[in-house]
Short mmCIF file of C-alpha atoms in Angstrom, two decimals:
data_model
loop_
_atom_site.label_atom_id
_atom_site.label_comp_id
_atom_site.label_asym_id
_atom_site.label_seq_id
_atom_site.Cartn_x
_atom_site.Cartn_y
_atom_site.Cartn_z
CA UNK A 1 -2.77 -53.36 37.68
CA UNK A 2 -5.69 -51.36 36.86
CA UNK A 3 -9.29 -52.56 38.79
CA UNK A 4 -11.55 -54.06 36.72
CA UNK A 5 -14.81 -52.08 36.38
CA UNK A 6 -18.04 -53.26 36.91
CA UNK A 7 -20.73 -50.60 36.39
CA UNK A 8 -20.47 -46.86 35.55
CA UNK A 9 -20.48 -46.34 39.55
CA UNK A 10 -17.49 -48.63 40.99
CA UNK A 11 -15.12 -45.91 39.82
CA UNK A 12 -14.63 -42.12 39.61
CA UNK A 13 -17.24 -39.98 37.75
CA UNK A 14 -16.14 -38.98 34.41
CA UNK A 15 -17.17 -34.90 32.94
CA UNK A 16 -19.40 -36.16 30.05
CA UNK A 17 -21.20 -38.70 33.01
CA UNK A 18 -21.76 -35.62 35.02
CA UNK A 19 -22.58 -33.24 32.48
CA UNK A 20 -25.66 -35.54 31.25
CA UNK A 21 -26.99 -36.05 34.83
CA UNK A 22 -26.60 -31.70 35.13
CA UNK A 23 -28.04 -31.19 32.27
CA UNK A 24 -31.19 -33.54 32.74
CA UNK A 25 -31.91 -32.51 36.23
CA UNK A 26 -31.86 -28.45 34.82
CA UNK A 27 -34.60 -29.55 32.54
CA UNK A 28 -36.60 -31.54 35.06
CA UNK A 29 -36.28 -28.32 37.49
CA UNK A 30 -36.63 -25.69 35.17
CA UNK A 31 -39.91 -27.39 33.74
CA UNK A 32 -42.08 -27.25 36.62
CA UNK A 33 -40.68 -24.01 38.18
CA UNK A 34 -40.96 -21.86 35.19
CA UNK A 35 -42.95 -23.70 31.94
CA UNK A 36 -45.77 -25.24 33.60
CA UNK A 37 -47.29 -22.73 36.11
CA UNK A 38 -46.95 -20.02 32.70
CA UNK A 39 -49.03 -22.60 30.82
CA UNK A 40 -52.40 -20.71 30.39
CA UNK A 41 -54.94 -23.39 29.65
CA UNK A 42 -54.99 -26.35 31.91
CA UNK A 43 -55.54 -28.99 29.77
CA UNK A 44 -51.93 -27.80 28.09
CA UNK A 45 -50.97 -28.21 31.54
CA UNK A 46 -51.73 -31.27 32.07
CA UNK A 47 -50.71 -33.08 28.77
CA UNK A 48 -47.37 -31.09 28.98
CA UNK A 49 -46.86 -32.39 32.51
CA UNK A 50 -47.96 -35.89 31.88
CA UNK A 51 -46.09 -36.07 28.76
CA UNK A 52 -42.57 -34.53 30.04
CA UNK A 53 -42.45 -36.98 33.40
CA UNK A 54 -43.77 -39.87 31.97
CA UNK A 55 -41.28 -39.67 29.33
CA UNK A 56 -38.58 -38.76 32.31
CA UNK A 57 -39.68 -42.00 33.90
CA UNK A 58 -38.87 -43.60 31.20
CA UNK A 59 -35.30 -42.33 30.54
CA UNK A 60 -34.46 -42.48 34.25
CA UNK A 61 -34.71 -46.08 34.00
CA UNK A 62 -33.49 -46.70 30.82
CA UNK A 63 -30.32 -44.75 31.92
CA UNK A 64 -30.02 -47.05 35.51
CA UNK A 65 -30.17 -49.86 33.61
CA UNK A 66 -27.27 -49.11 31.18
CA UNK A 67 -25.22 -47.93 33.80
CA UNK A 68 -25.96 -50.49 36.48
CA UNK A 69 -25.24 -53.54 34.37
CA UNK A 70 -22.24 -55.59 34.04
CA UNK A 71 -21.67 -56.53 30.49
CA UNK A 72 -18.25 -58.24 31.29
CA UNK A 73 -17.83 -61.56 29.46
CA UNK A 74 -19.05 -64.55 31.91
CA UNK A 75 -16.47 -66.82 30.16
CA UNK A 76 -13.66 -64.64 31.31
CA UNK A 77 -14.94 -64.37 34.92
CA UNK A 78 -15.37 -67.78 34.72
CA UNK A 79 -11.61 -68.31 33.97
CA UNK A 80 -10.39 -65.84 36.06
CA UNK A 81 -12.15 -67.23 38.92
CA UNK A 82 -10.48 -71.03 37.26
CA UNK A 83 -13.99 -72.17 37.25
CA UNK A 84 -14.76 -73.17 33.56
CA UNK A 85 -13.98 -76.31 31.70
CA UNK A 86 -12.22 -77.12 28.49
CA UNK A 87 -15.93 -77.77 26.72
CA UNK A 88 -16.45 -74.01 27.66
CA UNK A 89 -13.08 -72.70 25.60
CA UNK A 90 -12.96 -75.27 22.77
CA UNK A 91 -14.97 -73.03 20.27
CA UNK A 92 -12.83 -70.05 21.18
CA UNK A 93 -10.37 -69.02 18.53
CA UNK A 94 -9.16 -66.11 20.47
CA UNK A 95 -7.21 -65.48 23.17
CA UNK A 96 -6.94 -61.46 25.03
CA UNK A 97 -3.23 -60.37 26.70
CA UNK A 98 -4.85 -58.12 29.36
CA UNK A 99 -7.41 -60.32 31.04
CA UNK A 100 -5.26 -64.03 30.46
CA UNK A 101 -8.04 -65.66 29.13
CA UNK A 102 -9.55 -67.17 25.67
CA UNK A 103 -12.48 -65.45 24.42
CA UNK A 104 -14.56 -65.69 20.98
CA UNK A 105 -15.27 -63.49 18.01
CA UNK A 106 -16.92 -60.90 19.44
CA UNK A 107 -15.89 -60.45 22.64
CA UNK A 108 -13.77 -57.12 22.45
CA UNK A 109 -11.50 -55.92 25.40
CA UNK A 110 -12.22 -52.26 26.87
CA UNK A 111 -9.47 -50.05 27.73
CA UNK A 112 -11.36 -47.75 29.55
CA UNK A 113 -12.40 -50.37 31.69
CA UNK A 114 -10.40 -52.70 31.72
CA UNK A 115 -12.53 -55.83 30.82
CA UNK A 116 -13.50 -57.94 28.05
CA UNK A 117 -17.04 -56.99 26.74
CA UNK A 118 -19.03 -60.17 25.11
CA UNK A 119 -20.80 -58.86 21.85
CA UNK A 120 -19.26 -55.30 22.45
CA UNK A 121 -20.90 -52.85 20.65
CA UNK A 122 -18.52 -49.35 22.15
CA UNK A 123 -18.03 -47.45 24.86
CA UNK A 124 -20.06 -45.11 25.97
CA UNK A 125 -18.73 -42.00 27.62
CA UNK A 126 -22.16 -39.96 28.24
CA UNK A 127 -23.14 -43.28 30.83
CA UNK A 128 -19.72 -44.13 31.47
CA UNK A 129 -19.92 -47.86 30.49
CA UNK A 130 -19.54 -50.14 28.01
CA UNK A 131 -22.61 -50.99 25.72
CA UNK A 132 -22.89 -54.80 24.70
CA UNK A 133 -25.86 -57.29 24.19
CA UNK A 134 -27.08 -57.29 27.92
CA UNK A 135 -27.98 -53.27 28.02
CA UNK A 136 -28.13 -52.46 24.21
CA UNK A 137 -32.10 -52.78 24.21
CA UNK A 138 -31.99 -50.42 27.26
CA UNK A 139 -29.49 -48.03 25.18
CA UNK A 140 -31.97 -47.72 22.70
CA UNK A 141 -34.93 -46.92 24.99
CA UNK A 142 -32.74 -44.44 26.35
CA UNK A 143 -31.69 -42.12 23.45
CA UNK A 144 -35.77 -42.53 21.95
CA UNK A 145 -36.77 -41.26 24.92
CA UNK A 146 -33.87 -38.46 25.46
CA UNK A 147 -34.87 -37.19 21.99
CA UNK A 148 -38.67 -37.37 22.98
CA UNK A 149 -37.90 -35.45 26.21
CA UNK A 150 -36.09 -32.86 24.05
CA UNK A 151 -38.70 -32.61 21.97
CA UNK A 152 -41.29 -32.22 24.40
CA UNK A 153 -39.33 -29.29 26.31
CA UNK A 154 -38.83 -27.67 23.02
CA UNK A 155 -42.16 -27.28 22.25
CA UNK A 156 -43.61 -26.18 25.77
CA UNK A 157 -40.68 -23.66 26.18
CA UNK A 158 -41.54 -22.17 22.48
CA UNK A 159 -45.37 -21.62 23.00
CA UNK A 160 -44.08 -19.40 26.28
CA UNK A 161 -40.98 -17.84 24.84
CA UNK A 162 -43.32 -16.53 21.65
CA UNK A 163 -45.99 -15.69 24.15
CA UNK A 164 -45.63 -11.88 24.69
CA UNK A 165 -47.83 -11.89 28.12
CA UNK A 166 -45.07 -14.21 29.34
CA UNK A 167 -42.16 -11.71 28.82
CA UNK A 168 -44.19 -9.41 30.29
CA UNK A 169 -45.20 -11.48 33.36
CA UNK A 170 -42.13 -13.01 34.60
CA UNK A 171 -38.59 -11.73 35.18
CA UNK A 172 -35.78 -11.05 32.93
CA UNK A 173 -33.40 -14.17 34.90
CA UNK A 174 -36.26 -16.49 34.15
CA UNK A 175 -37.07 -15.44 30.59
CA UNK A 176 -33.46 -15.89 30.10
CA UNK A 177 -32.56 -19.14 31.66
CA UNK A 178 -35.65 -20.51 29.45
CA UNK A 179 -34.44 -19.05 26.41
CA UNK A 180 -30.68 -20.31 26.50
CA UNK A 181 -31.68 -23.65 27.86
CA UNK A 182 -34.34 -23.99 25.00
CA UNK A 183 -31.04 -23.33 22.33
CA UNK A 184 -28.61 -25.47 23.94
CA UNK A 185 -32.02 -27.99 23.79
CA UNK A 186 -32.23 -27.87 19.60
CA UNK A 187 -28.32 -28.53 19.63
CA UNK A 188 -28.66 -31.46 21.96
CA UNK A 189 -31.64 -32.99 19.92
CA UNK A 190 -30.90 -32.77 16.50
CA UNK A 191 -27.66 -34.46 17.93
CA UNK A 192 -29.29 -37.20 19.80
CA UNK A 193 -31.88 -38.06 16.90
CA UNK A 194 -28.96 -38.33 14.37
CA UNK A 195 -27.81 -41.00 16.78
CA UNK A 196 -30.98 -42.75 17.18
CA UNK A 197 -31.36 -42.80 13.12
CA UNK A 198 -27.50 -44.04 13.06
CA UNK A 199 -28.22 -46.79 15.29
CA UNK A 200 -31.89 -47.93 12.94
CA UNK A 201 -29.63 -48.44 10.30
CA UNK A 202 -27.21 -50.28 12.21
CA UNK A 203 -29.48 -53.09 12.99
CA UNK A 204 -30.95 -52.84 9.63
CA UNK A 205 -27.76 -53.80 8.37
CA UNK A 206 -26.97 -56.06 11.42
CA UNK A 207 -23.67 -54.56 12.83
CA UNK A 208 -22.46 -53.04 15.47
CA UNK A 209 -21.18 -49.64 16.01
CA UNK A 210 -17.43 -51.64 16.62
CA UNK A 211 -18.00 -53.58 13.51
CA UNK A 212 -18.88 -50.18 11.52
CA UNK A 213 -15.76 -48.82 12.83
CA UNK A 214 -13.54 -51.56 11.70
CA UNK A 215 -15.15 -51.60 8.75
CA UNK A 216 -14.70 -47.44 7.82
CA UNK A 217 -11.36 -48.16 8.49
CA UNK A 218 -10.39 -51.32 6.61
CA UNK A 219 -11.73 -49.69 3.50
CA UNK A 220 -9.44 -46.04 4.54
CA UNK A 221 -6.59 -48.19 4.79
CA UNK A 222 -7.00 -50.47 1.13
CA UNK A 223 -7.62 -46.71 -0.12
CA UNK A 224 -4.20 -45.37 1.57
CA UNK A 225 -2.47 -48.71 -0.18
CA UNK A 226 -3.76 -48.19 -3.02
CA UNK A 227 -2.91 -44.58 -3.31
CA UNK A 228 0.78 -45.38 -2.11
CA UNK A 229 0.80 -48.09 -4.80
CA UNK A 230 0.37 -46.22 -7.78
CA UNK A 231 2.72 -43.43 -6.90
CA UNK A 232 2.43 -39.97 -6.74
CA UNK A 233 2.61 -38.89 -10.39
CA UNK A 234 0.20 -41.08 -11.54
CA UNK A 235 -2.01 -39.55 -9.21
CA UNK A 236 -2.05 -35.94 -10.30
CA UNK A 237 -1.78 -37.28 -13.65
CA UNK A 238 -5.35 -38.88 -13.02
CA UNK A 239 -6.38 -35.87 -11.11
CA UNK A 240 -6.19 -33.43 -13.91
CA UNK A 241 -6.53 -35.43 -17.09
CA UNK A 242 -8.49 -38.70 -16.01
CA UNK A 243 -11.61 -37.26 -17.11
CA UNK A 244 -10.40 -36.28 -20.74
CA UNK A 245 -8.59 -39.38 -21.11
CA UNK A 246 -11.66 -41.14 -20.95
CA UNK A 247 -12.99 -40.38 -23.39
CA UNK A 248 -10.25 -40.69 -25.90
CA UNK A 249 -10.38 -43.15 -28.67
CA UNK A 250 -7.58 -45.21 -29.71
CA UNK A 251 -6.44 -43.64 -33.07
CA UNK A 252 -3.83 -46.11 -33.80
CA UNK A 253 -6.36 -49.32 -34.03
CA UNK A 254 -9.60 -47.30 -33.89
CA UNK A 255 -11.02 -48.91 -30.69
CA UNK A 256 -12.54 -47.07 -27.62
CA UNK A 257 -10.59 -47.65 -24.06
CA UNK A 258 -11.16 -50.97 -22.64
CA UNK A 259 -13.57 -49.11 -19.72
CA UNK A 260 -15.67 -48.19 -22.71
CA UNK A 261 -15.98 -51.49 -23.77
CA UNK A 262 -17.46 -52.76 -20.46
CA UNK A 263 -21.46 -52.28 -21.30
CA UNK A 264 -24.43 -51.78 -19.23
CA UNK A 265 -24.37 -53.72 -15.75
CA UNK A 266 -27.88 -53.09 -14.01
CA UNK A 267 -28.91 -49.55 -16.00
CA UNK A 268 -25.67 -47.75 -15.29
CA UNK A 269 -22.61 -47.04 -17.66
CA UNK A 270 -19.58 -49.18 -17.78
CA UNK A 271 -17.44 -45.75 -17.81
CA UNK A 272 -18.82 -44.77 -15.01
CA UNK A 273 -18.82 -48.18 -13.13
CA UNK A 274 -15.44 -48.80 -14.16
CA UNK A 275 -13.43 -45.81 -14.53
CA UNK A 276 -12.01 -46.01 -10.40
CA UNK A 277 -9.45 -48.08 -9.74
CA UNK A 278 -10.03 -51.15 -7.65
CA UNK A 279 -12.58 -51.32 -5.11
CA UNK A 280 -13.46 -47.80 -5.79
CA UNK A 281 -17.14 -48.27 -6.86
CA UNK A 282 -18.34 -51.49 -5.55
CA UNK A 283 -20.43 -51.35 -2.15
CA UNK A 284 -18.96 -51.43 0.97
CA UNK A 285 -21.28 -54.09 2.84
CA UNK A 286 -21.88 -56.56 -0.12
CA UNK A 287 -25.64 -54.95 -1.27
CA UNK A 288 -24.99 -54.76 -4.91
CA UNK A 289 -23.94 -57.88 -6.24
CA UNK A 290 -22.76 -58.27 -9.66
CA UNK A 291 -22.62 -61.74 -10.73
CA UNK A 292 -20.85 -62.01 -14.25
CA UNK A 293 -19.31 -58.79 -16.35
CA UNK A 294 -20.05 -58.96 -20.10
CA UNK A 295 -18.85 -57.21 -23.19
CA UNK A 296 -20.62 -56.69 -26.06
CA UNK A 297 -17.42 -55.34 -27.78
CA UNK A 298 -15.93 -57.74 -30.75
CA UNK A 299 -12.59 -56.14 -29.88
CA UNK A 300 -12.03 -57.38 -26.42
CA UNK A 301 -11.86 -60.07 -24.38
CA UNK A 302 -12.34 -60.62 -20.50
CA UNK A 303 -9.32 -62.32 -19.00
CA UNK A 304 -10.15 -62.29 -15.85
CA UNK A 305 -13.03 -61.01 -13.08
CA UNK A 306 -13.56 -61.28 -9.87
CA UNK A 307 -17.49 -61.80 -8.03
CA UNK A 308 -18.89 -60.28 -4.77
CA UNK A 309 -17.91 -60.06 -2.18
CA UNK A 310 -14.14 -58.23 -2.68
CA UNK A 311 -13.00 -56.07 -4.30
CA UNK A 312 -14.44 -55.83 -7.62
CA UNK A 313 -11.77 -56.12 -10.50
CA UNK A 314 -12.19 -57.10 -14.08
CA UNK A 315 -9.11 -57.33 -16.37
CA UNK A 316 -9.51 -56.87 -20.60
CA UNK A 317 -7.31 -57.44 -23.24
CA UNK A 318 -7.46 -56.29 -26.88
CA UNK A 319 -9.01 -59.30 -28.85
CA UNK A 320 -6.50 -60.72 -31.57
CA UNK A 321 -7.74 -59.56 -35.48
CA UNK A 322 -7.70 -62.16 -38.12
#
């Protein structure tokens, strides 16, 4: 059976592990040795220094923390070890294969390594350990300050790379190294602050990157059903006419579609809101809630509709004429 892991250090080193700790130690060399004794005014010297190792501090620690914690779920250690009680399990609804024990909602178990993370949020392969509850506030601190650090080495190693007493003043190797470490640098940050802006609106919307995941693909999967459902010639029958059928009228009893009887519904067009099939247009997480669907048309009825959340659906039928 595979060894339960405790930290990012109690088992083998992983490539993406090492290549972060490479990476951030050629920065934190290549600083001092080359960018700070070309700095020409001292007091850039000084703020650039100050600002780069402070914020190096920083992530150092940041990073220990996330790697040296143990986010495995006390209530499984505390079964495995046959030292909790039945008060501790009752609320748990759950129960995971791998480790033999009951756990709750959002405990999640990691293959990678091989434990059951409480309040997991994913796996992290650039630190080589789970991220949960116990070392997401440390996460965070981490990737601000990696994008800071970026940020700051970007902007010292531009005022010397478009400095042409620099070029002329130092060696080809070192010009060099600065100028492909400064490229790979832009790649790495605009990566790393897309992440950090990803994670904002996470907790704005209070989920977790698992939870996101699920989710994405819940709503792929309804979509695939869905798809499957309605067959295959209905579907390039929609793709190429769905748009022109729209906005056909009924010749026969002189009555638009019933999407075109479905009026306005917070400033925006029925045939528009409508025109998917179901589930297509309502929001995913629940924002937009529409609580009744009302037509203005004397020529149709609503049979049946269906509130937030769900899938939105709302069935018409022609109304009967006198």
């Amino acid at each position: 059976m595979k060894r339960r892991r405790i930290n990012s250090f109690t088992q083998k080193p992983q490539f993406y592990q090492v290549t972060t700790v490479l990476y951030i130690i050629a920065e934190c060399c290549i600083f001092p040795l080359i960018v700070f004794p070309n700095l020409t005014h001292v007091t850039t010297r000084l703020v650039g220094l100050l600002l780069f190792f402070t914020i190096t501090a920083i992530l150092a620690i940041s990073w220990l923390i996330c790697c040296l914690v143990d986010p495995t779920s006390r209530l499984v250690i505390r079964q495995q070890l046959r030292q909790s009680t039945e008060e501790d399990v009752d609320h748990c609804e759950y129960a995971c294969t791998s480790c033999e024990a009951k756990v709750t909602e959002t405990t999640k178990h990691c293959r990678m390594c091989n434990r059951c993370v409480e309040d997991f949020d994913h796996h992290c392969k650039w630190i080589n350990n789970c991220i949960a509850k116990c070392n997401y506030r440390a996460f965070l601190i981490m990737i601000f300050s990696f994008a800071l650090h970026q940020i700051v080495f970007l902007v010292f190693s531009m005022l010397l790379l478009t400095d042409r007493d620099f070029y002329n003043r130092t060696d080809q190797m070192s010009y060099i190294t600065l100028g492909a470490l400064s490229v790979i640098s832009i790649f790495v940050a605009l990566l790393d602050i897309q992440l950090s802006i990803f994670h904002c609106w996470l907790i704005k919307n209070k989920l977790t990157t698992y939870q996101f995941i699920k989710l994405k693909r819940a709503k792929a999967e309804n979509r695939a059903k869905q798809i499957q459902s309605e067959g295959k010639l209905r579907n390039l029958f929609r793709m190429f006419w769905r748009k022109k059928s729209m906005n056909k009228v009924d010749v026969e009893g002189g009555r638009p579609p019933a999407a075109e009887a479905l009026k306005t519904i917070e400033g925006k067009s029925s045939s528009q809101d409508f025109k998917g099939s179901e589930g297509d247009n309502e929001s995913f997480y629940g924002k937009d809630k529409l609580t009744s669907f009302k037509s203005k048309s004397p020529n149709f009825d609503i049979v049946k509709e269906t509130e937030f959340p769900g899938p939105m659906s709302v069935e018409v039928q022609p109304r009967p004429t006198a």
